[in-house]
XYZ file of C-alpha atoms in Angstrom:
605
model
C 0.053 -0.002 -0.040
C 1.284 3.518 -0.817
C 2.105 6.015 1.991
C 0.855 9.481 2.091
C 3.599 12.056 1.438
C 4.878 14.420 4.185
C 4.022 17.315 1.891
C 0.434 16.281 1.878
C 0.261 15.846 5.588
C 1.701 19.255 6.072
C -0.550 20.990 3.516
C -3.719 19.415 4.964
C -2.854 20.346 8.503
C -2.180 23.961 7.494
C -5.631 24.041 5.812
C -7.485 22.622 8.723
C -8.335 24.929 11.724
C -8.762 22.755 14.780
C -11.531 25.022 16.216
C -13.618 24.674 13.017
C -12.863 20.991 12.955
C -13.859 20.183 16.553
C -16.947 22.410 16.449
C -18.192 20.524 13.377
C -18.683 17.602 15.797
C -19.986 19.289 18.973
C -20.238 22.873 20.331
C -17.270 24.733 21.805
C -17.410 27.723 24.172
C -14.673 30.301 24.230
C -12.493 30.405 27.308
C -9.972 33.231 27.065
C -7.342 32.278 24.348
C -8.745 28.704 23.964
C -12.073 27.039 23.581
C -13.554 24.333 25.746
C -16.242 21.728 25.988
C -17.001 18.554 28.054
C -14.567 15.856 26.876
C -15.900 13.510 24.186
C -13.478 10.839 25.327
C -14.774 10.388 29.001
C -17.698 11.197 31.169
C -17.550 14.525 32.925
C -19.812 17.283 34.076
C -17.241 20.217 34.375
C -15.626 20.926 30.982
C -11.907 20.093 30.966
C -11.466 19.575 27.250
C -9.614 22.574 25.761
C -8.893 23.381 22.077
C -5.993 25.878 21.535
C -5.991 27.648 18.217
C -2.473 29.095 18.847
C -0.827 25.638 18.599
C -3.702 23.851 16.641
C -4.117 21.247 19.374
C -6.559 19.833 21.890
C -6.005 18.551 25.468
C -8.212 17.283 28.144
C -7.068 17.935 31.645
C -9.348 15.153 32.917
C -8.327 11.964 30.908
C -5.140 13.234 29.246
C -6.373 12.896 25.689
C -4.616 15.337 23.358
C -2.971 15.936 20.041
C -3.585 17.800 16.801
C -6.078 17.692 14.087
C -5.192 14.276 12.864
C -5.207 12.662 16.498
C -8.690 14.191 17.032
C -10.147 12.736 13.919
C -8.394 9.353 14.697
C -9.722 9.119 18.149
C -13.129 10.546 17.589
C -13.876 8.625 14.332
C -11.768 5.511 15.392
C -9.730 5.833 12.111
C -6.181 4.890 11.260
C -3.799 7.860 10.531
C -3.932 7.484 6.738
C -7.714 7.552 6.620
C -7.847 10.689 8.920
C -5.515 12.470 6.527
C -7.666 11.513 3.538
C -10.822 12.602 5.195
C -9.429 16.038 6.114
C -7.846 16.344 2.669
C -11.220 15.812 1.003
C -12.748 18.501 3.331
C -9.995 20.926 2.452
C -10.012 20.051 -1.290
C -6.347 19.021 -1.270
C -5.113 16.156 -3.559
C -3.472 13.257 -1.693
C 0.000 12.448 -2.986
C 1.119 8.969 -2.068
C 4.457 7.326 -1.803
C 5.533 3.720 -1.572
C 4.984 2.134 1.894
C 3.267 -0.644 3.872
C 1.903 -1.069 7.377
C -0.947 -2.707 9.381
C -2.597 0.690 9.375
C -2.512 0.726 5.651
C -4.203 -2.684 5.476
C -6.947 -1.635 7.921
C -7.448 1.535 6.117
C -7.713 -0.223 2.693
C -10.294 -2.716 4.086
C -12.261 0.167 5.564
C -12.246 2.014 2.260
C -13.301 -1.136 0.342
C -16.141 -1.813 2.759
C -17.356 1.870 2.482
C -17.252 1.587 -1.266
C -19.358 -1.710 -1.056
C -21.924 0.008 1.126
C -22.082 3.092 -0.980
C -22.591 0.949 -4.152
C -25.264 -1.129 -2.468
C -27.092 1.918 -1.219
C -27.112 3.372 -4.694
C -28.305 0.134 -6.151
C -31.086 -0.401 -3.607
C -32.277 3.266 -4.152
C -32.349 2.742 -7.906
C -34.333 -0.378 -7.470
C -36.929 1.465 -5.389
C -37.213 4.295 -7.882
C -37.354 2.384 -11.039
C -37.738 -1.443 -10.753
C -41.200 -2.815 -11.403
C -40.539 -5.445 -8.641
C -40.451 -2.425 -6.170
C -44.075 -1.304 -6.781
C -45.187 -2.807 -3.519
C -42.399 -0.981 -1.637
C -43.320 2.290 -3.319
C -46.967 1.812 -2.328
C -46.048 0.951 1.207
C -43.775 4.141 1.558
C -46.431 6.310 -0.084
C -48.843 5.093 2.629
C -46.270 6.316 5.213
C -46.097 9.770 3.524
C -42.745 9.049 2.031
C -42.407 10.153 -1.486
C -39.566 10.268 -3.920
C -37.831 13.489 -2.518
C -37.798 12.043 0.992
C -36.598 8.638 -0.242
C -33.786 10.326 -1.989
C -32.741 12.468 0.949
C -32.613 9.369 3.237
C -31.278 7.033 0.499
C -34.223 4.691 1.247
C -34.141 1.670 -1.178
C -35.559 -1.745 -2.006
C -33.746 -5.119 -1.967
C -35.235 -7.465 -4.678
C -36.295 -10.971 -3.733
C -33.122 -12.500 -5.173
C -30.382 -14.638 -3.560
C -27.592 -13.542 -5.851
C -28.315 -10.208 -7.486
C -26.365 -8.169 -4.996
C -23.350 -10.555 -4.692
C -23.105 -10.656 -8.529
C -23.255 -6.834 -8.757
C -20.492 -6.453 -6.137
C -18.281 -9.145 -8.000
C -18.843 -7.234 -11.227
C -17.272 -4.274 -9.470
C -14.267 -6.256 -8.557
C -15.003 -6.847 -4.915
C -13.728 -10.221 -3.586
C -15.834 -12.787 -1.874
C -14.011 -12.140 1.303
C -14.650 -8.476 1.228
C -18.287 -9.029 0.454
C -18.626 -11.321 3.431
C -16.947 -8.850 5.724
C -19.443 -6.169 4.630
C -22.307 -8.068 6.304
C -24.504 -7.713 3.178
C -24.342 -11.386 2.472
C -24.472 -14.607 4.403
C -22.702 -17.897 3.842
C -23.729 -21.549 4.718
C -20.112 -22.621 4.196
C -17.639 -23.082 7.023
C -15.070 -20.522 8.254
C -12.200 -22.048 6.338
C -13.916 -21.453 3.058
C -14.798 -17.945 4.157
C -11.350 -17.066 5.065
C -10.103 -18.433 1.765
C -12.556 -16.300 -0.116
C -14.279 -19.303 -1.832
C -17.470 -19.462 0.282
C -20.905 -19.616 -1.477
C -22.700 -16.425 -0.474
C -26.313 -15.154 -0.725
C -27.915 -11.833 -0.152
C -28.879 -11.131 3.483
C -31.625 -8.649 2.503
C -34.368 -9.843 0.119
C -37.674 -8.371 -0.686
C -37.296 -5.640 1.961
C -37.507 -1.802 2.153
C -33.963 -0.697 2.871
C -32.934 1.998 5.275
C -29.193 2.837 5.095
C -27.486 3.486 8.441
C -24.834 6.358 8.284
C -22.227 7.368 10.663
C -22.491 11.010 11.823
C -20.070 11.925 9.055
C -22.699 10.753 6.454
C -21.048 7.529 5.220
C -23.232 4.408 4.753
C -21.892 1.748 7.191
C -24.953 -0.718 7.493
C -28.495 -1.388 6.529
C -31.845 -2.105 8.188
C -34.349 -3.919 5.956
C -38.139 -3.939 6.749
C -40.469 -6.690 5.419
C -43.446 -5.513 3.464
C -46.111 -8.012 4.428
C -47.800 -7.267 7.617
C -48.310 -10.972 8.373
C -45.043 -12.210 7.162
C -43.427 -15.107 9.010
C -39.983 -13.516 8.577
C -38.618 -11.003 11.147
C -40.092 -7.576 10.639
C -36.596 -6.096 10.539
C -33.342 -7.482 9.567
C -30.168 -5.513 10.425
C -26.603 -5.677 9.339
C -24.392 -7.733 11.664
C -21.471 -6.317 13.545
C -18.674 -5.473 10.928
C -15.416 -3.589 10.903
C -17.572 -0.484 10.017
C -20.619 -1.089 12.153
C -21.330 -1.700 15.940
C -25.013 -1.101 16.521
C -24.463 0.011 20.074
C -22.431 2.987 18.916
C -24.576 4.435 16.171
C -27.549 6.724 16.347
C -29.876 6.597 13.378
C -30.439 9.969 11.778
C -27.643 11.763 13.578
C -26.032 12.774 10.171
C -29.212 14.677 9.420
C -30.032 16.110 12.809
C -26.682 16.959 14.235
C -27.120 20.791 13.818
C -30.714 20.759 15.057
C -29.689 18.832 18.046
C -26.884 21.450 18.947
C -29.264 24.306 18.476
C -32.075 22.813 20.487
C -29.833 21.268 23.178
C -32.480 18.552 23.302
C -32.928 15.263 21.500
C -36.223 13.617 20.840
C -35.504 9.851 20.785
C -37.794 7.733 18.684
C -37.820 3.913 18.488
C -37.302 3.314 14.799
C -36.250 4.649 11.430
C -39.809 5.533 10.140
C -40.595 7.488 13.333
C -37.307 9.340 12.978
C -37.894 10.144 9.224
C -41.498 11.172 9.797
C -40.687 13.631 12.650
C -37.709 15.116 10.762
C -39.656 15.624 7.520
C -42.536 17.137 9.508
C -40.141 19.865 10.829
C -39.179 18.269 14.212
C -35.543 17.934 13.284
C -33.879 17.336 16.582
C -34.769 13.659 16.458
C -32.682 10.484 16.425
C -33.237 6.737 17.114
C -31.001 4.088 18.754
C -30.105 0.956 16.813
C -31.964 -1.232 19.221
C -34.643 -1.102 21.860
C -32.686 0.872 24.497
C -29.697 3.049 24.796
C -26.276 1.732 25.333
C -23.733 3.788 27.368
C -21.743 4.560 24.187
C -24.812 5.937 22.357
C -25.696 8.050 25.383
C -22.147 9.386 25.622
C -22.324 10.203 21.799
C -25.660 12.021 22.340
C -24.317 13.832 25.311
C -21.874 15.725 23.055
C -24.805 17.485 21.396
C -27.572 17.902 23.951
C -28.361 18.397 27.614
C -31.785 16.866 27.599
C -33.329 13.777 26.165
C -37.081 13.214 25.534
C -37.865 9.579 25.155
C -40.665 9.028 22.821
C -40.883 5.254 22.584
C -43.988 3.370 21.511
C -46.774 3.212 24.206
C -46.806 -0.612 24.207
C -45.205 -2.767 26.919
C -42.045 -3.167 24.953
C -41.611 0.520 24.419
C -42.151 1.171 28.163
C -39.535 -1.393 29.036
C -37.136 0.292 26.569
C -37.795 3.592 28.266
C -36.678 2.082 31.656
C -33.655 0.342 30.278
C -32.489 3.489 28.509
C -32.405 5.649 31.653
C -29.252 4.380 33.422
C -26.946 5.067 30.488
C -28.493 8.457 29.857
C -28.209 9.524 33.505
C -24.719 8.240 33.815
C -23.735 10.650 31.113
C -25.346 13.616 32.920
C -28.254 14.024 30.612
C -31.626 15.068 31.954
C -34.370 12.703 30.838
C -38.019 13.307 30.164
C -40.652 10.948 28.819
C -43.402 11.739 26.239
C -46.523 9.738 26.687
C -47.958 8.631 23.364
C -51.638 7.776 22.913
C -52.303 4.025 23.416
C -51.501 1.993 20.233
C -49.643 5.064 18.680
C -46.135 5.850 17.659
C -44.607 9.152 16.453
C -45.082 8.274 12.825
C -48.671 7.458 13.096
C -49.407 10.341 15.385
C -47.852 12.854 12.948
C -49.749 11.420 10.061
C -53.033 11.543 11.894
C -52.897 14.469 14.091
C -50.139 16.579 12.533
C -46.704 17.701 13.623
C -48.056 20.419 15.991
C -49.861 17.741 18.043
C -46.522 15.798 18.270
C -44.642 18.963 19.309
C -47.208 19.716 22.015
C -46.825 16.091 23.252
C -43.014 16.587 23.631
C -43.349 19.993 25.223
C -45.536 18.250 27.981
C -43.099 15.440 28.522
C -42.543 14.714 32.227
C -39.355 14.060 34.081
C -38.619 10.394 33.986
C -39.252 9.797 37.698
C -42.428 11.735 37.662
C -43.626 9.670 34.730
C -42.685 6.451 36.520
C -44.484 7.467 39.702
C -47.569 8.457 37.559
C -47.525 4.994 35.915
C -47.106 3.270 39.266
C -50.202 5.051 40.664
C -52.291 4.412 37.497
C -51.453 0.672 37.820
C -53.179 0.516 41.222
C -50.070 -0.509 42.978
C -50.801 1.801 46.008
C -53.542 -0.595 47.047
C -51.104 -3.438 47.565
C -48.114 -2.884 49.872
C -46.236 -5.627 48.103
C -46.528 -3.740 44.828
C -45.542 -0.584 46.557
C -42.314 -2.184 47.754
C -41.617 -3.646 44.322
C -42.119 -0.261 42.752
C -39.925 1.488 45.277
C -37.121 -1.100 44.658
C -37.322 -0.445 40.937
C -37.333 3.226 41.224
C -34.419 3.184 43.895
C -32.352 1.030 41.493
C -32.880 3.553 38.722
C -32.258 6.496 40.947
C -28.848 5.057 41.858
C -27.730 6.317 38.461
C -28.236 9.928 39.370
C -24.993 11.306 40.584
C -26.083 14.794 41.553
C -26.923 14.587 45.330
C -29.240 17.551 45.263
C -31.166 16.182 42.320
C -31.328 12.765 43.960
C -32.700 14.168 47.166
C -35.431 16.112 45.193
C -36.456 13.025 43.424
C -36.489 10.946 46.632
C -38.778 13.590 48.170
C -41.196 13.213 45.229
C -41.253 9.463 45.144
C -41.843 9.203 48.999
C -44.599 11.860 48.902
C -46.470 10.109 46.049
C -46.133 6.556 47.206
C -46.571 7.268 50.931
C -42.994 6.116 51.926
C -40.663 7.272 54.626
C -37.400 8.927 53.020
C -35.371 7.037 55.591
C -36.940 3.677 54.659
C -36.524 4.479 50.950
C -32.862 5.291 51.393
C -32.204 2.202 53.343
C -33.805 0.221 50.673
C -31.650 1.971 47.964
C -28.492 0.764 49.793
C -29.673 -2.895 49.363
C -30.825 -2.901 45.806
C -28.367 -3.390 42.803
C -28.031 -0.650 40.243
C -29.383 -1.584 36.878
C -27.143 -3.397 34.598
C -25.781 -1.168 31.829
C -24.738 -2.294 28.379
C -21.432 -0.566 27.906
C -21.048 -2.090 24.404
C -17.852 -2.912 22.665
C -15.097 -0.406 22.230
C -14.483 -1.191 18.571
C -15.895 1.771 16.740
C -16.979 4.641 18.973
C -15.167 7.783 19.918
C -12.716 6.936 22.708
C -9.453 8.027 24.196
C -6.990 5.073 23.789
C -5.498 3.837 27.023
C -1.770 4.600 26.978
C 0.989 5.098 29.373
C 0.859 8.447 31.096
C 4.198 10.501 30.882
C 4.648 13.339 33.251
C 7.446 15.688 32.396
C 9.490 17.282 35.182
C 9.186 21.019 35.218
C 12.713 21.520 33.933
C 12.228 19.021 31.030
C 8.910 20.650 30.118
C 10.500 24.113 29.943
C 13.383 22.902 27.653
C 10.761 21.317 25.337
C 8.808 24.471 25.177
C 11.898 26.561 24.550
C 13.182 24.089 21.791
C 9.828 24.344 20.048
C 9.395 28.048 20.098
C 12.991 29.443 20.042
C 15.509 28.456 17.258
C 18.373 29.905 19.448
C 17.346 27.541 22.276
C 16.987 24.664 19.877
C 20.520 25.169 18.607
C 21.993 25.609 22.134
C 20.210 22.448 23.265
C 21.192 20.398 20.201
C 24.859 21.087 21.114
C 24.420 19.607 24.503
C 24.941 15.858 24.067
C 26.509 14.879 27.402
C 24.336 13.475 28.788
C 21.987 12.949 25.848
C 18.354 14.064 26.439
C 17.198 10.507 26.488
C 19.026 10.129 29.797
C 17.087 12.932 31.515
C 14.296 10.835 32.671
C 10.721 10.151 31.459
C 9.875 12.311 28.479
C 13.506 12.970 27.489
C 12.831 11.195 24.302
C 10.359 14.047 23.325
C 13.026 16.546 23.716
C 15.341 14.271 21.605
C 12.774 14.008 18.899
C 12.180 17.885 18.822
C 15.945 18.522 18.495
C 16.266 15.894 15.801
C 13.328 17.062 13.634
C 14.792 18.298 10.463
C 12.187 21.120 10.059
C 11.762 24.014 12.559
C 8.379 23.757 14.397
C 7.482 27.276 13.286
C 4.320 26.578 11.152
C 0.993 24.798 11.640
C 1.925 22.274 8.994
C 5.283 21.470 10.650
C 3.736 21.140 14.035
C 0.922 18.871 12.831
C 3.222 16.709 10.891
C 5.689 16.365 13.772
C 2.808 15.657 16.251
C 1.401 12.933 13.996
C 4.815 11.253 13.872
C 4.996 10.867 17.711
C 3.763 7.830 19.687
C 0.491 8.595 21.301
C 1.811 8.934 24.783
C 4.278 11.619 23.432
C 1.661 13.337 21.228
C -0.414 13.990 24.260
C 2.394 15.564 26.111
C 3.314 17.645 22.995
C -0.277 18.929 22.757
C -0.172 20.738 26.032
C 3.211 22.542 25.558
C 2.193 26.187 25.333
C 4.811 28.788 24.336
C 6.831 29.922 27.398
C 5.885 33.350 28.768
C 8.187 36.225 27.925
C 11.815 35.322 28.985
C 14.443 38.056 29.164
C 17.305 35.681 28.355
C 16.346 32.503 26.679
C 19.804 30.993 26.648
C 20.086 31.623 30.422
C 16.750 29.875 30.886
C 18.031 26.908 28.804
C 21.269 26.723 30.919
C 19.343 26.905 34.259
C 16.929 24.126 33.436
C 19.416 21.991 31.663
C 21.860 22.124 34.662
C 19.001 21.408 37.035
C 18.198 18.249 35.135
C 21.799 17.167 34.748
C 22.460 17.791 38.479
C 19.468 15.582 39.431
C 20.822 12.943 37.153
C 24.336 13.142 38.614
C 23.071 13.021 42.104
C 20.954 9.990 41.395
C 24.030 8.255 39.985
C 26.046 9.201 43.084
C 23.290 7.550 45.417
C 23.403 4.434 43.426
C 27.173 4.224 43.741
C 27.071 4.943 47.551
C 24.585 2.036 47.887
C 27.045 -0.154 46.194
C 29.802 0.950 48.625
C 27.571 -0.297 51.506
C 27.576 -3.794 50.211
C 29.155 -6.504 52.478
C 32.325 -8.088 51.475
C 33.015 -5.596 48.660
C 36.526 -6.162 47.251
C 38.903 -3.215 48.003
C 39.764 -2.670 44.269
C 36.000 -2.412 43.564
C 35.452 0.096 46.418
C 38.403 2.216 45.120
C 36.914 2.345 41.654
C 33.545 3.293 42.987
C 34.941 6.108 45.147
C 36.752 7.474 42.087
C 33.497 7.550 40.163
C 31.798 9.377 42.988
C 34.502 12.004 43.091
C 34.225 12.368 39.373
C 30.511 12.998 39.613
C 31.142 15.548 42.386
C 33.570 17.385 40.130
C 30.960 17.424 37.308
C 28.415 18.802 39.646
C 30.771 21.646 40.708
C 31.597 22.496 37.023
C 27.845 22.858 36.044
C 27.488 26.581 36.893
C 29.440 28.276 34.110
C 28.389 31.306 32.266
C 26.530 30.898 28.903
C 28.838 30.802 26.011
């Protein structure tokens, strides 16, 4: 696989403003010379994620995540470096120049690109079938009955999978995709064993047949999976068939419709969460645009964390049936854990957002959402309506369930407020309710896999000493300091303790770090643990004599190193039965270290 040229990496970095980049994913607020937000890589309530335009970097003081424009895209989108460069190059309109090279990242990136190409081709083919194929007449009639015409179908790339076992596999082969790639896409299934699949010789057949197809996009807008709905109301097959987990798709980490509604979510600071694709499309097209749906019947922790980057409040608008109410309860822990305020909209019996909007209009739906109650008030109301208050055993069961859910509320003031409301409505003593809360287990949360979602990779934390950090700052921002330090090779920077390798890399870099492109290129070349340290190195404050500052900090580090070596040698002298010639040699080494310590304080040359 070819390798992207350094020139391309530099040009793309120079053309990408990190504030614009990060704010395209979630909102930032100005904080002096930097911008800040709650960190997208760990759960927090107080913003500790800072973006600094002066050095085109980000850093979280909570979890340590940090780096430049490429690192942000890599961690947030879970992409290899080369794909992050290509993605930013496409946004900047810069051609990617490639050179010969080979690596595991290249292979992963190539597979991702191939799978994305397969999904893009399949989405186009499904959509053309819906628009033009005579076989799709029933599908067009079905969608028309759901108020989805050609313009909406085009905007959402809705399609139709013909009732054929081999039409899609044959199409993909015609476009030079291998059997192994087609299998890895999840668009086909195989009855053959794993060995034949790995060899790429498996017999495959289309997973989706005779279904209306809803493409599933990531929030960047790329098709990564599909959900297919059967047309016959009384069909024996499953109502929906979804793509399996693939290198592109993990259902617990995707929110349907987010690519359409991202901006509306940010502006409203509130998300209306529906149960399915048709509910989401219907609400969005009716003008209620801050709407999404989970890829399943309840929120995972990763979906909640993703949503928390855009909104502060969630309105659950699941179906009114028993399954919908259970999904509401199962969604709560993950949402509360991420600091979101949760309300519940009560749909009329037998109704869902899509049917309500079609029958009563979007204003009725908006009014329903506006009247949504806090989750616990909703739960208390449902408990009272069920007649549970007439049966002490049912009251106890309800209080246990509410106490378990309430354990996910971290804010002590909010928790006390909710406890007061629960106890007042259910006729319980606050002390008894709290005692019971200590005994119940918190609800199990599905934290999902960590394959595809935004996350901060776990790496070794490197803490620079104050002296070494200052030398790195000086070497980055002062050519004179860089030249002075480059001439100091006894001891080499690598010997100056943890992080000395960063100073070494800065001094060895062939290009001065005096431009956005040079900084981004250098940052991207570092191991992740060093890239995080580099991201937080601000320029030093005004210094009268930079070379004097270099000497003072250098001598402090060297002195510490020499004293450490002396202590090691003195410990050796205390060993029992040490031969006299060895003791004499060690004493000479200690004296030599003492002379070097005395010689350190010399004027700057």
